[in-house]
Coordinates of C-alpha atoms in Angstrom, one line a residue:
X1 CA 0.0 0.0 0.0
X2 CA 2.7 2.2 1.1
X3 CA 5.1 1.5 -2.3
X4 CA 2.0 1.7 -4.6
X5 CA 1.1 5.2 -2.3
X6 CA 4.9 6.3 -3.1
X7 CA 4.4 5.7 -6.7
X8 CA 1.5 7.5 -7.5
X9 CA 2.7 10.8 -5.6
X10 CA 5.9 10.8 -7.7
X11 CA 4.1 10.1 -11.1
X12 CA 1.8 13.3 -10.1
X13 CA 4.8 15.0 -9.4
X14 CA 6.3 14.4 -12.6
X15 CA 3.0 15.1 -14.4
X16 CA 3.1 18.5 -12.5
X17 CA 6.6 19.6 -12.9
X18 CA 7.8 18.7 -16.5
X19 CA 9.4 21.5 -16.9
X20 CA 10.9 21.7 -13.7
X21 CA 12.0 17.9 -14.5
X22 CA 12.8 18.6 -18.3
X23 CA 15.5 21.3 -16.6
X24 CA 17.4 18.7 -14.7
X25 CA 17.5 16.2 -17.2
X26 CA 19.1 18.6 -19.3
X27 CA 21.5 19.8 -16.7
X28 CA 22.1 16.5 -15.7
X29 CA 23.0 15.2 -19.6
X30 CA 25.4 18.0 -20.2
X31 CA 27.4 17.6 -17.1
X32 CA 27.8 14.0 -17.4
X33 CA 28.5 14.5 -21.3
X34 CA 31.6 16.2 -20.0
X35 CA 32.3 13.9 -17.4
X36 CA 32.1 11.1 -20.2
X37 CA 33.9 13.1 -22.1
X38 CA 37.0 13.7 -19.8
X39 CA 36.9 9.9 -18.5
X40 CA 37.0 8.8 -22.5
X41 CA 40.2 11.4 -23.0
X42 CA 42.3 9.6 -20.3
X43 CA 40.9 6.2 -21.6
X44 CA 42.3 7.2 -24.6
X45 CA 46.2 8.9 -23.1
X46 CA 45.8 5.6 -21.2
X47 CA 45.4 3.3 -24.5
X48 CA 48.1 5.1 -26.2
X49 CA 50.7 5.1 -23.8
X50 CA 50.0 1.5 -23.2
X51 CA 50.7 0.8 -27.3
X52 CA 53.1 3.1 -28.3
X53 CA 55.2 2.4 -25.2
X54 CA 55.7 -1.6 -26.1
X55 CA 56.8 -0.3 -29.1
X56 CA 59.1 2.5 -28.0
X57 CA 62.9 1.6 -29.0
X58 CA 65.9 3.7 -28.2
X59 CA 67.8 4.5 -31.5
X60 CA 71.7 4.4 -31.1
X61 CA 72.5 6.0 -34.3
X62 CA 76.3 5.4 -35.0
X63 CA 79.0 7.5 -36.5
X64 CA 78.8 8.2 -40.5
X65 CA 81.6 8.5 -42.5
X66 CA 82.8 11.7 -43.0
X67 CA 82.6 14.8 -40.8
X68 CA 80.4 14.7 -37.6
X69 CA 80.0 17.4 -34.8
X70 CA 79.5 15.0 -32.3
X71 CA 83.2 14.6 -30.3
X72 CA 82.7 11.0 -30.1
X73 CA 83.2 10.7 -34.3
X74 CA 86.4 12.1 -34.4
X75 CA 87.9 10.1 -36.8
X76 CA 85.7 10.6 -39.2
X77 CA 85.1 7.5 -39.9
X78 CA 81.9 4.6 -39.8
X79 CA 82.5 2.0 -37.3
X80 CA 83.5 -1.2 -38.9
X81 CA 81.5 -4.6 -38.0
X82 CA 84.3 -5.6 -35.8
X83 CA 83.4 -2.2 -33.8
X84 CA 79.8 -2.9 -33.6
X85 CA 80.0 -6.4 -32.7
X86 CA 82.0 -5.0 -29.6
X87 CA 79.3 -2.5 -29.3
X88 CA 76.6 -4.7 -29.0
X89 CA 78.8 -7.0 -26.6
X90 CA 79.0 -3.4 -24.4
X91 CA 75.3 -2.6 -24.2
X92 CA 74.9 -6.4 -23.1
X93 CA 77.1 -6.3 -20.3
X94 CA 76.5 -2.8 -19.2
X95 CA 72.5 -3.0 -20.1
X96 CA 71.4 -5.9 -19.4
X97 CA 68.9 -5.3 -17.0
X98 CA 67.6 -2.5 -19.2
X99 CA 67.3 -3.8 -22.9
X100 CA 65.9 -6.9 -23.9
X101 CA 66.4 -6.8 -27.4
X102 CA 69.2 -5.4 -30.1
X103 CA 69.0 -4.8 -33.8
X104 CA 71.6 -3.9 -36.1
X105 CA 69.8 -1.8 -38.9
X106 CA 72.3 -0.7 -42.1
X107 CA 72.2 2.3 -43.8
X108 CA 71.1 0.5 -46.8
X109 CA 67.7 -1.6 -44.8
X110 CA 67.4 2.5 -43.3
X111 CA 67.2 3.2 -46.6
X112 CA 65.0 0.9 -48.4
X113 CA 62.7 0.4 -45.6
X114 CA 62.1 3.9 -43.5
X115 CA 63.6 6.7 -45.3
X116 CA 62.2 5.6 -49.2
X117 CA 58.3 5.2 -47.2
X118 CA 59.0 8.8 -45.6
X119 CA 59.9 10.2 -48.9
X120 CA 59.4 8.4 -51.6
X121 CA 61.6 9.7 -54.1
X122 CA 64.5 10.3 -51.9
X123 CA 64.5 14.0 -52.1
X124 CA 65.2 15.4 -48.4
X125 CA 65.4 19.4 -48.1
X126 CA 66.3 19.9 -52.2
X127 CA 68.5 17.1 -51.7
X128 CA 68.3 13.5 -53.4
X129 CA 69.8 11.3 -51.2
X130 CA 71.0 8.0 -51.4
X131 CA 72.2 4.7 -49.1
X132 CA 75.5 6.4 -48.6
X133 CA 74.0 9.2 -47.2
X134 CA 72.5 7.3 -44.3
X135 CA 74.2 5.8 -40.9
X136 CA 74.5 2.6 -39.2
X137 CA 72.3 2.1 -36.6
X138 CA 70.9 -0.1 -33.5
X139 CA 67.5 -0.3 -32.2
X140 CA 67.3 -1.5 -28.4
X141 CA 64.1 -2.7 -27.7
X142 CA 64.1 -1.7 -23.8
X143 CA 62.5 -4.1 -20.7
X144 CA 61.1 -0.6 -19.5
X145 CA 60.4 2.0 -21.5
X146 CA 60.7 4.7 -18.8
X147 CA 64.4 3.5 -18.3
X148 CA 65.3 5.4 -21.7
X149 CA 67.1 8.1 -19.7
X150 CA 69.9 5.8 -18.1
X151 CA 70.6 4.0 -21.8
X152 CA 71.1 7.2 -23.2
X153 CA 73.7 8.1 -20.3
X154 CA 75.2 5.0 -20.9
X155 CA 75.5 5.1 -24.7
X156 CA 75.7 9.2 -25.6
X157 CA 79.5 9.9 -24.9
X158 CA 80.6 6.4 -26.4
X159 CA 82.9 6.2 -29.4
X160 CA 81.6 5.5 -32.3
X161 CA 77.9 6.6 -31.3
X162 CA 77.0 9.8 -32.5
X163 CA 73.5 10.5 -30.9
X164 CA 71.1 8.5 -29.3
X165 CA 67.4 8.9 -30.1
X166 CA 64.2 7.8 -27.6
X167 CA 61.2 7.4 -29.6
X168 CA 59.4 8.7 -26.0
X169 CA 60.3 12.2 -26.6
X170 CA 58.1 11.8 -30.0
X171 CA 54.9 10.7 -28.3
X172 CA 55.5 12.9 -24.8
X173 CA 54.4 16.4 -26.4
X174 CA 51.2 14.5 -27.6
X175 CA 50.4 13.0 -24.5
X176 CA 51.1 16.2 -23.0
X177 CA 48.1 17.9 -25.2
X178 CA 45.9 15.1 -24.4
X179 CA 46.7 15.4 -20.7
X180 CA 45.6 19.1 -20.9
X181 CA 42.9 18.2 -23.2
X182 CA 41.7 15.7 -19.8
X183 CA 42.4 18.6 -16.9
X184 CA 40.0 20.8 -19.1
X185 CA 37.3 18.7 -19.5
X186 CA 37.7 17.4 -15.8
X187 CA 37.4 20.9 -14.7
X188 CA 34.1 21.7 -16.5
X189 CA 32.6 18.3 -15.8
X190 CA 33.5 19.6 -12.1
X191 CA 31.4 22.5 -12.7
X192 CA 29.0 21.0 -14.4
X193 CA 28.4 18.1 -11.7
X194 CA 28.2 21.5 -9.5
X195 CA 25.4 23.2 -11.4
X196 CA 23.5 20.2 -11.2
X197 CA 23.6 19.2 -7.9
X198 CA 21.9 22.6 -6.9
X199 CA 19.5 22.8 -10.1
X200 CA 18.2 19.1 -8.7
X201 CA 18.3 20.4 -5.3
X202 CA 16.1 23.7 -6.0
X203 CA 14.0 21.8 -8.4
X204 CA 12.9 19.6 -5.9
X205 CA 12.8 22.2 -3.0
X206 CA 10.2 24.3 -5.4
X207 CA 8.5 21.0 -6.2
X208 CA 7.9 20.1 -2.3
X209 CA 6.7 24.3 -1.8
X210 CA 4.2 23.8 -4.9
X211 CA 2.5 20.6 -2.5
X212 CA 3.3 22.0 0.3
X213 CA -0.6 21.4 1.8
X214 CA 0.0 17.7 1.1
X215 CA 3.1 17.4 3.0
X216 CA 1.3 19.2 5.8
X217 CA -1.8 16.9 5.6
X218 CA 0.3 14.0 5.6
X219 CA 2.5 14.8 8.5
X220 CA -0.9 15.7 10.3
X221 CA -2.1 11.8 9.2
X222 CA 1.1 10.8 10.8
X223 CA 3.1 9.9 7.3
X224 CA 7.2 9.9 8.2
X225 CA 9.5 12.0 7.3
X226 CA 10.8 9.7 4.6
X227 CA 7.7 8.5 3.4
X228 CA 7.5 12.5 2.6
X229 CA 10.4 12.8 1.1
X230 CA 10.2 9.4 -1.2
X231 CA 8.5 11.1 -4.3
X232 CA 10.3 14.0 -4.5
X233 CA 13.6 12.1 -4.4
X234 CA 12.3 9.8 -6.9
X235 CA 11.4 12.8 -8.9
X236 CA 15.2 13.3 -9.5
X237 CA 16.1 10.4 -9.9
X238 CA 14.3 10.0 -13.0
X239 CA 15.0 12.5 -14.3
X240 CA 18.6 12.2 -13.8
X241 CA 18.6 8.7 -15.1
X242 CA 17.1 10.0 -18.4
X243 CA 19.7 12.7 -18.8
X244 CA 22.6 10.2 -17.8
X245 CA 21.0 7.7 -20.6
X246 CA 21.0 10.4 -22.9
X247 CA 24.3 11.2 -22.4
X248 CA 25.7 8.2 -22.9
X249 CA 24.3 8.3 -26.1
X250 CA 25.5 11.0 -27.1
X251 CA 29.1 10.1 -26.5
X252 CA 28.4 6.5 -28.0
X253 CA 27.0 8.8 -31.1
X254 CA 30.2 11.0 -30.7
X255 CA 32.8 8.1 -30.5
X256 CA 31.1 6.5 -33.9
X257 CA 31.1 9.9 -36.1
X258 CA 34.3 10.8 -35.3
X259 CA 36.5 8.3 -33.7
X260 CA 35.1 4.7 -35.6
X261 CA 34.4 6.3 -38.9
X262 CA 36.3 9.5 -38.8
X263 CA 39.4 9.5 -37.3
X264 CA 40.3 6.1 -37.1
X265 CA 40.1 5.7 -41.0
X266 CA 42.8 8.4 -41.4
X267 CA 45.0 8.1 -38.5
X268 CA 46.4 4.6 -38.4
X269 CA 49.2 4.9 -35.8
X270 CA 46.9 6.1 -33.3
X271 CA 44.7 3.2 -31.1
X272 CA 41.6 5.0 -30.6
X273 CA 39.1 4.5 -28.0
X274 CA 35.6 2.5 -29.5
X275 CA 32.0 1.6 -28.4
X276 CA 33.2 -0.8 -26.0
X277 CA 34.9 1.7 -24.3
X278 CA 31.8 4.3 -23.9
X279 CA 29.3 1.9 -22.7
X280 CA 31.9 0.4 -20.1
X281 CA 32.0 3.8 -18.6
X282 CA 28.4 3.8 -18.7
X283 CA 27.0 2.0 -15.7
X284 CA 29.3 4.5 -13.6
X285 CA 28.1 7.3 -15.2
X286 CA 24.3 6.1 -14.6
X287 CA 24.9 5.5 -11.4
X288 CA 26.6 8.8 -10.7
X289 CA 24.0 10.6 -11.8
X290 CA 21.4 8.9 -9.8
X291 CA 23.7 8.9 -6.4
X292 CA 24.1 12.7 -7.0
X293 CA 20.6 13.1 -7.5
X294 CA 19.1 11.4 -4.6
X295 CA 21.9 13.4 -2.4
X296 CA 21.1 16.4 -3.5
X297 CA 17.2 15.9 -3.2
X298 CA 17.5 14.9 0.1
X299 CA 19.8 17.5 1.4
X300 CA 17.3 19.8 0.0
X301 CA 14.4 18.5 1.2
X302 CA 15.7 17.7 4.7
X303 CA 16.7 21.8 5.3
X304 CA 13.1 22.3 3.5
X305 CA 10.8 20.1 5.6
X306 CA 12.6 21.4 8.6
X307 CA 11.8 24.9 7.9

């Protein structure tokens, strides 16, 4: 009798206040849009880094022959194979804990197999250039890629090496802009969940003050204080639900146009987020909605009913 009681006040209520209702769905669908938004943006820094960081190699490249500013190619010189065997030998005893993996790469497979896919004709700054015009070099595939720092230190002032190059410094600047990209979106979600939490609040305050004879005759019939409170709280949480619902679609919609059939298509080196990703984030963001919801109702209505 009671539940059945409970149900019927907060469809009247909703029935009364549609647009008092249609004003926190709204409220609640862009906030959590944002919040979707800024939890898909470090799903996405965190899919990256988790890629692109297997596949981070720290690139010895090794003197070419001919001048070099670097001190450490002095002679002018390429070292011979009887130098980079020893080379090899050195990073294995000095490195071992840090690289699991090293590949001699020739100027001629640099050639034919990176520099001719980068520019297809060979022409480099008005220049045509050719195999001899490349270095030797070794690719060390590291055990951790955030060790890069101590191979370099290791390797940089060592004969015959004339720079050493960490893919990491590449891909750090973009997952710098990402990482901004997140703090921005974190910080209007923020403000967002803000707005809504006193919209719902006053929305449900001005729905109990529009009833407020039937609270009073139902205190005077001896109804509890939650028993009271029950539709209005359910008031918002319907309406929250919808807007979180709606939300979620939107960023499942959002994800398709331009990540699955936009971006994705172009950008191949880039593992982008997908539906899977939106709609496991969106039981949370359901359920955050509704928690802030019934907190803020019942804040509200507790200060209200007490007045």
């Amino acid at each position: 009798m009671r539940a059945r009681f409970i149900l019927s006040e907060t469809w009247t209520s909703l029935r009364r206040n549609v647009p008092m209702i249609i004003s926190v769905m709204l409220v609640t669908f862009i906030s959590f849009v944002f919040i979707g938004a800024s939890a898909l943006m470090q799903a996405q820094v965190t899919r990256a880094k988790g890629e692109w960081y297997n596949k981070i190699e720290v690139v010895v490249w090794l003197c070419p022959d001919g001048t070099s500013q670097a001190a450490t190619c002095a002679a002018g010189k390429a070292p011979t194979k009887q130098e980079i065997v020893q080379l090899e030998e050195f990073i294995q005893d000095e490195l071992t804990d840090n690289v699991s993996k090293i590949t001699y790469v020739s100027r001629e497979d640099f050639y034919k197999n990176t520099f001719l896919k980068q520019y297809p004709n060979g022409e480099y700054q008005g220049r045509t250039l050719t195999a001899s015009d490349m270095q030797d070099s070794l690719q060390l595939k590291l055990k951790d890629p955030t060790k890069y720092k101590m191979v370099s230190e290791v390797l940089s002032g060592k004969t015959g090496v004339e720079d050493v190059v960490d893919q990491k410094q590449i891909f750090d600047p973009v997952f710098a802009v990402l990482n901004r990209a997140t703090a921005v979106t974190v910080a209007l979600a923020v403000v967002m969940v803000v707005v809504a939490i006193l919209l719902t609040g006053t929305t449900i305050r001005m729905s109990a003050a529009s009833r407020k004879n039937e609270t009073e005759i139902m205190r005077l019939v001896g109804a509890s204080n939650w028993t009271i409170r029950l539709p209005f709280i359910l008031e918002g949480v319907v309406a929250s639900l919808i807007g979180s619902l709606l939300a979620c679609g939107t960023l499942a919609g959002i994800v398709q146009v331009f990540i699955t059939d936009g971006l994705s298509g172009s950008v191949s080196w880039m593992p982008f987020v997908t539906q899977s990703t939106v709609w496991m984030i969106a039981p949370a963001l359901v359920a955050g909605a509704v928690l802030l919801s019934i907190i803020a109702s019942a804040v509200s209505l507790r200060r209200y009913l007490k007045a």
